Every structure is written in structure tokens, then in C-alpha cells.
Amino acid sequence: MKISSLTRTALVAAVSATLAFAVTAHAQQPRILKIQSAVPASTTTQDALKFFAERVDKLTGGNLKIDALPGGAVVPPFEILDATHKKVIDGAYGISYWWVGKNNAATLFANTPAGIAGMDAIDFIGWVYDGGGLELWNEFYQKELKLNLVAFPSIPPSPQALGWFKRPIKDLPDFKGMKCRQTGIVSQLYAKMGMAVVNMPGGEILPAAERGTIDCAEWVGGVEDLRLGLHTVWKYHYTPGMHESASVAELAINKDVWDSLPDQNKEAIKSASSETFLRWWATFQRMNAEAIAEFTTKHGVKLLTTPPEVNTAFLKTWDEFAAAESAKNPFFKKVYESQRAYASKVVPAKRFMFPPYALQADHYWPAKTQ
């Protein structure tokens, strides 16, 4: 049977349409990036990663999706950076001071300790985007540590509390000798101040507290500590702490993965990161207020003010450490001097322009005597 030219044309058109549909369907398959945090699934940090994933999904019209994994889902919490470098996962959602074992300059990209040279989280973001900080951040990972990564600021999990203690502390000598969970440079500084420090992931703190193997712990404060359950073991909670008064976390993505993304998807990740920073920060403050109220009204926690001499000693210890590290670590010095130069402009000006927070707070909400 002969096939008419009309029939033949129709068949060719149908096949072409089918192939075109298949190619289009294949092209529209979403790209999925596996990004793991280093914190338990119940934390607000993990909530932030999920929010970030939702925003990327919507900003790309579903073309790029983030598989937001909690700590330990693929690799142990403190292995997320190396796993991202090796492309075991596509990205790491953590904080740079965890990597001081590689180079102490890592702590500077977390604005830790103390808020470098007095900078708060917004000052630090200004240094990142307007003061050359982002370029130094990526230089640090790619050239200093030889890691195949691209980094961005993510959320500001601060200010953080001094921590939870099994007994009251009245002064610096009383602070010494206690066995306490600390991380990063902070652990080195508190050790210099006489504390017996122990480094462990967040998920291990409560079991260690319950066993009595540690006397105190620093996690975050507020809602994060409530979710972790530290109030179920200890009842003495001290704030503020200077170790993370204005810390900023990070998102690190494998550079090959980053380079393979379309420009629009890269911009979506940048925008979603900035939006997550702002939206999560605002929600975090409200949730912390609710958690603080719950500590006292439901759990009998004593909210106590850190003895001033503890925080003053911490700042002095950090200044000494930073000076010594700058003398022997050229890259640390390079970054630290860049941050101090930026802070020398914005911090004194902000102190002049901004009214003290306590001025209005004390007027409308006078502090209750303990």
C-alpha cells in the first residue's frame, strides 16, 4: 500500500512533534542540589535552610531545587565542608569558625569572636559586600585552603548567650575550671581564661549534660536552646556572651556545581540567601522572646546577667590572640586589617547616630529586678 505524500507529511510532523516534546520535557527537568547543614533537624537553622530552599524553588520557577538536609543526613556534621569540596554533597550550610582547625582565619568570616572590632551583623554584611569581604572569603577557601568552594553569608544566629551552667557563677575566678562545651576559636579563648573546654556537635550536648560529663554548655540561646532541651538539665542561663555577639553563618557550594548553574539560577541563590538572612533574623528574634518567657514561666529557669568581668576578660583575651595570630598568619592579618579598617568607619558613626537600645527599652519596658 502506498503512503500518500499528505500522510507521509503528517507522520513526519507527528514524529517531530513527539521528539520536540521529549527534548523540551527533558530540558525542563529540575536540577536538584543536595545541601546539608550541621545542625539537628529541629533547629531554626534547619528551618532557615528549608526557607532558603523554598525561595530558590519559587525564584527559579521550579527549575532549581534544594534538598535541604539536616546534620548527619549524608556526612557527620563537622565534615560538611570537606564533603562539599569532594562533591559528596553539593553544598554546606554551617558557620566558618568550625574550620579553624584548617586555618584560624576561618573565624573572621563568621564575624566571630565578639563581632570583629565592634561590628554588628549588618556592619559585617556591609564589609562582605561593600568592603571586599566576599572576595577575601572566596580567596580564603580557594587559594589558602585549596578547597573547590564558593561561599556566601547565610543567617545571623546571634547574639548568643554565654550559656547554661549547673551552678551560678559570680565572677571570673568562679568561672574557671568548669568543663564546658565550646567550639572554634571560642574554645581556645575560654581555655586561656581557665575553662576546661570540650568540642562536640549540637546533637551531643544534651546527652553529655544528662550524664554529667560537662558542667556547662554554649549553644545559641533562646529558641535554639529551648528546642535542644538544655533547660531540662540546667537551670542557670547567663546572657550576654561576647563570643558570638554578632555571628554570621555561611552557605558554601562546590565551585564546579556553582559554575555549571545558569546565571539566572546563581542570581536566585544570591537573592534567596539575602532574603533568608532578613526574614529568618526577624522571626528568630520573636521566637527568642517567646522562648525566654517560657524558660521562666514553665521551666523554672533563672535568667541571669553575665558578670561583666567575664565578658571584659574575653575581649582582652581575643585582642591578644588576634595580635599574636596576625604576627604569624599573613592571611589572618590581611583579613583582620580589612575588617578593622571598615569597622573604624562604621562603628564610631553608628554609635554617634543610633540611640542606645536601652534608652527606649528602659522607658517603655523597665527591666525587672531579679
Short mmCIF file of C-alpha atoms in Angstrom, two decimals:
data_model
loop_
_atom_site.label_atom_id
_atom_site.label_comp_id
_atom_site.label_asym_id
_atom_site.label_seq_id
_atom_site.Cartn_x
_atom_site.Cartn_y
_atom_site.Cartn_z
CA MET A 1 0.00 0.00 0.00
CA LYS A 2 1.35 3.36 -0.98
CA ILE A 3 1.55 6.15 1.55
CA SER A 4 0.34 9.43 0.15
CA SER A 5 2.55 12.47 0.38
CA LEU A 6 -0.02 14.05 2.66
CA THR A 7 0.07 11.07 5.03
CA ARG A 8 3.85 10.99 4.92
CA THR A 9 4.00 14.68 5.81
CA ALA A 10 1.61 14.13 8.69
CA LEU A 11 3.69 11.25 10.04
CA VAL A 12 6.91 13.26 9.85
CA ALA A 13 5.24 16.14 11.63
CA ALA A 14 3.91 13.85 14.37
CA VAL A 15 7.31 12.25 14.94
CA SER A 16 9.00 15.66 15.00
CA ALA A 17 6.46 16.96 17.49
CA THR A 18 6.99 13.92 19.72
CA LEU A 19 10.75 14.35 19.64
CA ALA A 20 10.45 18.07 20.31
CA PHE A 21 8.18 17.39 23.28
CA ALA A 22 10.61 14.82 24.66
CA VAL A 23 13.55 17.21 24.33
CA THR A 24 11.58 20.02 25.97
CA ALA A 25 10.42 17.77 28.78
CA HIS A 26 14.00 16.64 29.38
CA ALA A 27 15.22 20.24 29.36
CA GLN A 28 12.63 21.19 31.94
CA GLN A 29 13.65 18.51 34.45
CA PRO A 30 14.62 20.40 37.62
CA ARG A 31 18.19 20.44 38.85
CA ILE A 32 18.48 19.26 42.45
CA LEU A 33 21.29 20.33 44.77
CA LYS A 34 21.91 18.43 47.98
CA ILE A 35 22.84 20.91 50.70
CA GLN A 36 23.45 19.62 54.22
CA SER A 37 23.55 21.62 57.42
CA ALA A 38 25.50 20.65 60.53
CA VAL A 39 22.63 21.01 62.98
CA PRO A 40 19.74 18.82 64.16
CA ALA A 41 16.51 18.76 62.15
CA SER A 42 14.61 20.52 64.98
CA THR A 43 16.66 23.73 64.91
CA THR A 44 15.69 27.11 63.49
CA THR A 45 18.88 26.98 61.43
CA GLN A 46 17.43 23.96 59.65
CA ASP A 47 14.18 25.92 59.28
CA ALA A 48 16.21 28.66 57.59
CA LEU A 49 17.73 26.17 55.15
CA LYS A 50 14.23 24.94 54.28
CA PHE A 51 13.03 28.52 53.75
CA PHE A 52 16.04 29.15 51.52
CA ALA A 53 15.16 26.04 49.50
CA GLU A 54 11.56 27.21 49.10
CA ARG A 55 12.66 30.63 47.85
CA VAL A 56 15.10 29.14 45.33
CA ASP A 57 12.36 26.86 44.05
CA LYS A 58 9.96 29.77 43.54
CA LEU A 59 12.53 32.21 42.16
CA THR A 60 13.58 29.69 39.51
CA GLY A 61 10.05 28.56 38.69
CA GLY A 62 10.91 25.07 39.91
CA ASN A 63 13.94 24.82 37.62
CA LEU A 64 16.35 24.53 40.57
CA LYS A 65 15.50 22.70 43.77
CA ILE A 66 17.43 22.41 47.02
CA ASP A 67 17.33 19.18 49.00
CA ALA A 68 17.67 20.70 52.50
CA LEU A 69 19.34 18.01 54.59
CA PRO A 70 19.90 18.17 58.38
CA GLY A 71 23.14 17.39 60.15
CA GLY A 72 24.28 13.79 59.74
CA ALA A 73 21.97 13.02 56.80
CA VAL A 74 24.88 12.21 54.46
CA VAL A 75 28.06 13.01 56.41
CA PRO A 76 28.80 13.85 60.07
CA PRO A 77 28.04 17.50 60.96
CA PHE A 78 31.62 18.74 61.08
CA GLU A 79 32.51 17.09 57.75
CA ILE A 80 30.15 19.11 55.55
CA LEU A 81 32.82 21.47 54.21
CA ASP A 82 35.20 18.74 53.03
CA ALA A 83 32.26 16.73 51.69
CA THR A 84 31.21 19.73 49.59
CA HIS A 85 34.74 20.17 48.29
CA LYS A 86 34.78 16.49 47.26
CA LYS A 87 31.25 16.79 45.77
CA VAL A 88 29.83 14.16 48.10
CA ILE A 89 27.18 16.83 48.68
CA ASP A 90 26.63 19.98 46.63
CA GLY A 91 26.65 22.46 49.48
CA ALA A 92 27.30 23.02 53.18
CA TYR A 93 25.14 25.16 55.47
CA GLY A 94 27.22 25.93 58.53
CA ILE A 95 29.46 28.59 60.02
CA SER A 96 33.07 29.24 59.13
CA TYR A 97 34.54 29.24 62.63
CA TRP A 98 34.13 25.47 62.69
CA TRP A 99 37.05 25.28 60.25
CA VAL A 100 39.72 26.92 62.43
CA GLY A 101 41.50 23.58 62.50
CA LYS A 102 42.43 24.32 58.90
CA ASN A 103 43.35 27.97 59.46
CA ASN A 104 42.44 30.36 62.29
CA ALA A 105 41.43 32.98 59.72
CA ALA A 106 38.24 30.94 59.26
CA THR A 107 36.75 32.54 62.36
CA LEU A 108 36.91 36.02 60.84
CA PHE A 109 34.36 35.12 58.17
CA ALA A 110 31.84 34.38 60.89
CA ASN A 111 32.35 37.84 62.46
CA THR A 112 33.49 35.87 65.48
CA PRO A 113 34.50 36.29 68.20
CA ALA A 114 32.81 39.35 69.62
CA GLY A 115 31.70 40.97 66.39
CA ILE A 116 35.07 41.84 64.84
CA ALA A 117 36.22 45.26 66.07
CA GLY A 118 32.72 46.06 67.31
CA MET A 119 30.80 45.26 64.11
CA ASP A 120 27.24 44.00 64.42
CA ALA A 121 25.74 41.62 61.84
CA ILE A 122 24.71 44.38 59.43
CA ASP A 123 28.11 46.06 59.68
CA PHE A 124 29.69 42.71 58.84
CA ILE A 125 27.41 42.23 55.81
CA GLY A 126 28.46 45.71 54.72
CA TRP A 127 32.10 44.61 54.88
CA VAL A 128 31.25 41.43 52.94
CA TYR A 129 29.52 43.20 50.04
CA ASP A 130 30.98 46.72 50.13
CA GLY A 131 34.35 46.26 51.80
CA GLY A 132 35.89 43.42 49.80
CA GLY A 133 34.94 40.72 52.28
CA LEU A 134 33.30 38.33 49.83
CA GLU A 135 36.38 38.32 47.62
CA LEU A 136 38.57 37.57 50.64
CA TRP A 137 36.17 34.83 51.77
CA ASN A 138 36.46 33.02 48.46
CA GLU A 139 40.20 33.68 48.27
CA PHE A 140 40.48 32.01 51.66
CA TYR A 141 38.73 28.84 50.59
CA GLN A 142 40.03 28.59 47.04
CA LYS A 143 43.63 29.78 47.41
CA GLU A 144 44.56 29.47 51.07
CA LEU A 145 42.80 26.15 51.82
CA LYS A 146 42.77 24.84 48.23
CA LEU A 147 39.09 23.95 48.53
CA ASN A 148 36.82 23.95 45.49
CA LEU A 149 34.15 26.14 47.07
CA VAL A 150 32.15 29.34 46.62
CA ALA A 151 30.89 30.95 49.83
CA PHE A 152 28.12 33.37 50.82
CA PRO A 153 26.76 34.70 54.13
CA SER A 154 23.55 32.95 55.15
CA ILE A 155 21.91 33.82 58.51
CA PRO A 156 22.92 35.75 61.67
CA PRO A 157 22.44 33.33 64.61
CA SER A 158 23.22 35.94 67.23
CA PRO A 159 23.57 37.45 69.74
CA GLN A 160 24.28 34.23 71.58
CA ALA A 161 24.06 33.61 75.29
CA LEU A 162 27.08 32.93 77.46
CA GLY A 163 25.44 29.58 78.13
CA TRP A 164 23.93 27.14 80.61
CA PHE A 165 25.57 26.24 83.91
CA LYS A 166 24.98 23.62 86.56
CA ARG A 167 25.62 26.24 89.25
CA PRO A 168 25.72 30.06 89.50
CA ILE A 169 28.88 31.95 88.57
CA LYS A 170 29.59 35.22 90.38
CA ASP A 171 32.94 36.31 88.90
CA LEU A 172 35.83 35.26 86.68
CA PRO A 173 37.59 33.01 89.24
CA ASP A 174 34.28 31.21 89.79
CA PHE A 175 34.13 30.65 86.02
CA LYS A 176 37.46 28.83 85.91
CA GLY A 177 37.82 25.06 85.88
CA MET A 178 34.31 24.34 84.63
CA LYS A 179 34.06 21.71 81.88
CA CYS A 180 32.07 23.33 79.12
CA ARG A 181 31.08 22.64 75.52
CA GLN A 182 32.63 25.27 73.23
CA THR A 183 33.67 25.36 69.56
CA GLY A 184 36.08 27.12 67.24
CA ILE A 185 38.34 29.95 68.33
CA VAL A 186 35.99 30.49 71.26
CA SER A 187 37.12 27.23 72.80
CA GLN A 188 40.74 28.38 72.62
CA LEU A 189 39.93 31.73 74.20
CA TYR A 190 37.88 30.27 77.04
CA ALA A 191 40.64 27.75 77.65
CA LYS A 192 43.07 30.64 78.06
CA MET A 193 40.62 32.09 80.58
CA GLY A 194 40.72 28.88 82.61
CA MET A 195 37.72 26.91 81.35
CA ALA A 196 38.07 23.20 80.59
CA VAL A 197 36.58 23.12 77.09
CA VAL A 198 35.03 20.23 75.15
CA ASN A 199 34.10 20.39 71.46
CA MET A 200 31.05 18.46 70.27
CA PRO A 201 28.20 18.84 67.75
CA GLY A 202 24.91 20.29 68.97
CA GLY A 203 23.16 16.94 68.98
CA GLU A 204 25.61 15.56 71.55
CA ILE A 205 25.29 18.37 74.12
CA LEU A 206 22.14 17.26 75.92
CA PRO A 207 23.25 13.62 76.40
CA ALA A 208 26.59 14.85 77.77
CA ALA A 209 24.78 17.21 80.12
CA GLU A 210 22.46 14.44 81.31
CA ARG A 211 25.42 12.16 82.00
CA GLY A 212 27.16 14.92 83.93
CA THR A 213 30.26 14.77 81.76
CA ILE A 214 30.09 18.53 81.19
CA ASP A 215 29.24 21.30 83.68
CA CYS A 216 28.06 23.90 81.19
CA ALA A 217 27.46 24.47 77.50
CA GLU A 218 27.19 27.19 74.93
CA TRP A 219 24.80 26.50 72.06
CA VAL A 220 22.93 29.56 70.82
CA GLY A 221 20.39 30.83 73.32
CA GLY A 222 16.66 31.44 73.25
CA VAL A 223 14.58 29.21 70.98
CA GLU A 224 17.51 27.09 69.79
CA ASP A 225 18.37 26.15 73.37
CA LEU A 226 14.72 25.51 74.16
CA ARG A 227 14.42 23.11 71.23
CA LEU A 228 17.65 21.39 72.20
CA GLY A 229 16.30 20.88 75.72
CA LEU A 230 19.17 22.31 77.78
CA HIS A 231 16.69 23.75 80.29
CA THR A 232 15.70 20.21 81.25
CA VAL A 233 19.14 19.61 82.78
CA TRP A 234 20.43 23.00 83.93
CA LYS A 235 18.54 25.96 85.38
CA TYR A 236 21.15 28.74 85.31
CA HIS A 237 21.17 30.60 82.00
CA TYR A 238 23.54 33.53 81.51
CA THR A 239 23.45 36.31 78.93
CA PRO A 240 25.01 38.12 77.20
CA GLY A 241 28.15 36.49 75.89
CA MET A 242 30.76 38.26 73.77
CA HIS A 243 31.93 35.16 71.93
CA GLU A 244 29.11 35.41 69.35
CA SER A 245 27.54 38.79 69.82
CA ALA A 246 27.06 39.24 66.06
CA SER A 247 27.98 36.00 64.31
CA VAL A 248 27.02 35.28 60.70
CA ALA A 249 26.76 31.79 59.22
CA GLU A 250 27.63 30.66 55.69
CA LEU A 251 26.50 28.76 52.64
CA ALA A 252 29.33 27.05 50.76
CA ILE A 253 28.69 25.46 47.35
CA ASN A 254 31.02 23.25 45.34
CA LYS A 255 32.60 25.56 42.76
CA ASP A 256 32.14 23.13 39.85
CA VAL A 257 28.48 22.85 40.75
CA TRP A 258 28.21 26.63 41.04
CA ASP A 259 29.93 27.22 37.68
CA SER A 260 27.56 24.74 36.00
CA LEU A 261 24.45 26.69 37.01
CA PRO A 262 22.78 29.15 34.63
CA ASP A 263 23.30 32.78 35.57
CA GLN A 264 19.63 33.16 36.49
CA ASN A 265 19.89 30.30 38.98
CA LYS A 266 23.01 31.82 40.50
CA GLU A 267 21.18 35.09 40.98
CA ALA A 268 18.25 33.22 42.54
CA ILE A 269 20.60 31.65 45.10
CA LYS A 270 22.11 35.03 45.93
CA SER A 271 18.70 36.65 46.32
CA ALA A 272 17.31 33.76 48.36
CA SER A 273 20.34 33.96 50.67
CA SER A 274 19.79 37.66 51.34
CA GLU A 275 16.06 37.20 51.86
CA THR A 276 16.64 34.30 54.24
CA PHE A 277 19.09 36.43 56.22
CA LEU A 278 16.47 39.12 56.78
CA ARG A 279 13.32 37.03 57.17
CA TRP A 280 14.86 34.40 59.44
CA TRP A 281 16.56 37.05 61.60
CA ALA A 282 13.28 38.84 62.26
CA THR A 283 11.45 35.61 63.08
CA PHE A 284 14.37 34.46 65.22
CA GLN A 285 14.08 37.50 67.49
CA ARG A 286 10.37 36.95 68.06
CA MET A 287 10.88 33.25 68.77
CA ASN A 288 13.71 34.03 71.19
CA ALA A 289 11.43 36.37 73.13
CA GLU A 290 8.82 33.64 73.42
CA ALA A 291 11.43 31.08 74.47
CA ILE A 292 12.83 33.34 77.17
CA ALA A 293 9.34 33.79 78.62
CA GLU A 294 8.77 30.03 78.53
CA PHE A 295 12.05 29.34 80.33
CA THR A 296 10.90 31.32 83.35
CA THR A 297 7.15 30.69 83.40
CA LYS A 298 7.14 26.96 82.63
CA HIS A 299 10.57 25.56 83.45
CA GLY A 300 11.88 27.48 86.45
CA VAL A 301 14.99 28.72 84.67
CA LYS A 302 16.92 31.54 86.31
CA LEU A 303 17.82 34.14 83.65
CA LEU A 304 20.99 35.80 84.91
CA THR A 305 23.29 38.56 83.70
CA THR A 306 26.84 37.52 82.88
CA PRO A 307 29.35 39.02 85.34
CA PRO A 308 30.83 41.98 83.41
CA GLU A 309 34.40 40.96 84.17
CA VAL A 310 33.88 37.68 82.27
CA ASN A 311 33.00 39.49 79.04
CA THR A 312 35.70 42.12 79.55
CA ALA A 313 38.30 39.38 80.07
CA PHE A 314 37.04 37.64 76.93
CA LEU A 315 37.53 40.77 74.79
CA LYS A 316 41.05 41.27 76.13
CA THR A 317 41.89 37.62 75.52
CA TRP A 318 40.63 37.88 71.94
CA ASP A 319 42.65 41.05 71.29
CA GLU A 320 45.80 39.30 72.50
CA PHE A 321 45.02 36.23 70.40
CA ALA A 322 44.30 38.28 67.26
CA ALA A 323 47.55 40.24 67.64
CA ALA A 324 49.59 37.05 68.06
CA GLU A 325 47.83 35.34 65.16
CA SER A 326 48.34 38.36 62.88
CA ALA A 327 52.06 38.23 63.62
CA LYS A 328 52.38 34.67 62.33
CA ASN A 329 49.49 34.24 59.87
CA PRO A 330 49.68 36.64 56.89
CA PHE A 331 46.21 35.87 55.59
CA PHE A 332 44.65 36.30 59.03
CA LYS A 333 46.36 39.68 59.24
CA LYS A 334 45.15 40.65 55.77
CA VAL A 335 41.52 39.90 56.56
CA TYR A 336 41.60 41.27 60.11
CA GLU A 337 43.11 44.57 58.97
CA SER A 338 40.48 44.85 56.22
CA GLN A 339 37.73 44.32 58.79
CA ARG A 340 39.21 46.78 61.26
CA ALA A 341 39.55 49.40 58.54
CA TYR A 342 35.88 49.02 57.64
CA ALA A 343 34.81 48.95 61.30
CA SER A 344 36.81 52.12 62.01
CA LYS A 345 34.39 53.98 59.73
CA VAL A 346 31.00 52.44 60.50
CA VAL A 347 31.17 51.56 64.20
CA PRO A 348 32.03 55.03 65.61
CA ALA A 349 29.50 56.62 63.23
CA LYS A 350 26.76 54.20 64.27
CA ARG A 351 27.50 54.85 67.95
CA PHE A 352 27.02 58.58 67.25
CA MET A 353 23.90 58.22 65.08
CA PHE A 354 21.99 55.40 66.76
CA PRO A 355 20.30 55.91 70.14
CA PRO A 356 21.25 53.28 72.73
CA TYR A 357 18.74 50.43 72.56
CA ALA A 358 18.32 50.55 76.32
CA LEU A 359 17.19 54.19 76.25
CA GLN A 360 13.76 53.44 74.79
CA ALA A 361 13.62 49.92 76.20
CA ASP A 362 14.06 51.21 79.73
CA HIS A 363 11.44 53.90 79.15
CA TYR A 364 8.73 51.55 77.87
CA TRP A 365 9.82 48.25 79.36
CA PRO A 366 11.83 48.84 82.53
CA ALA A 367 13.97 45.87 83.48
CA LYS A 368 12.53 43.79 86.29
CA THR A 369 14.78 43.27 89.29
CA GLN A 370 15.78 39.65 89.84
#
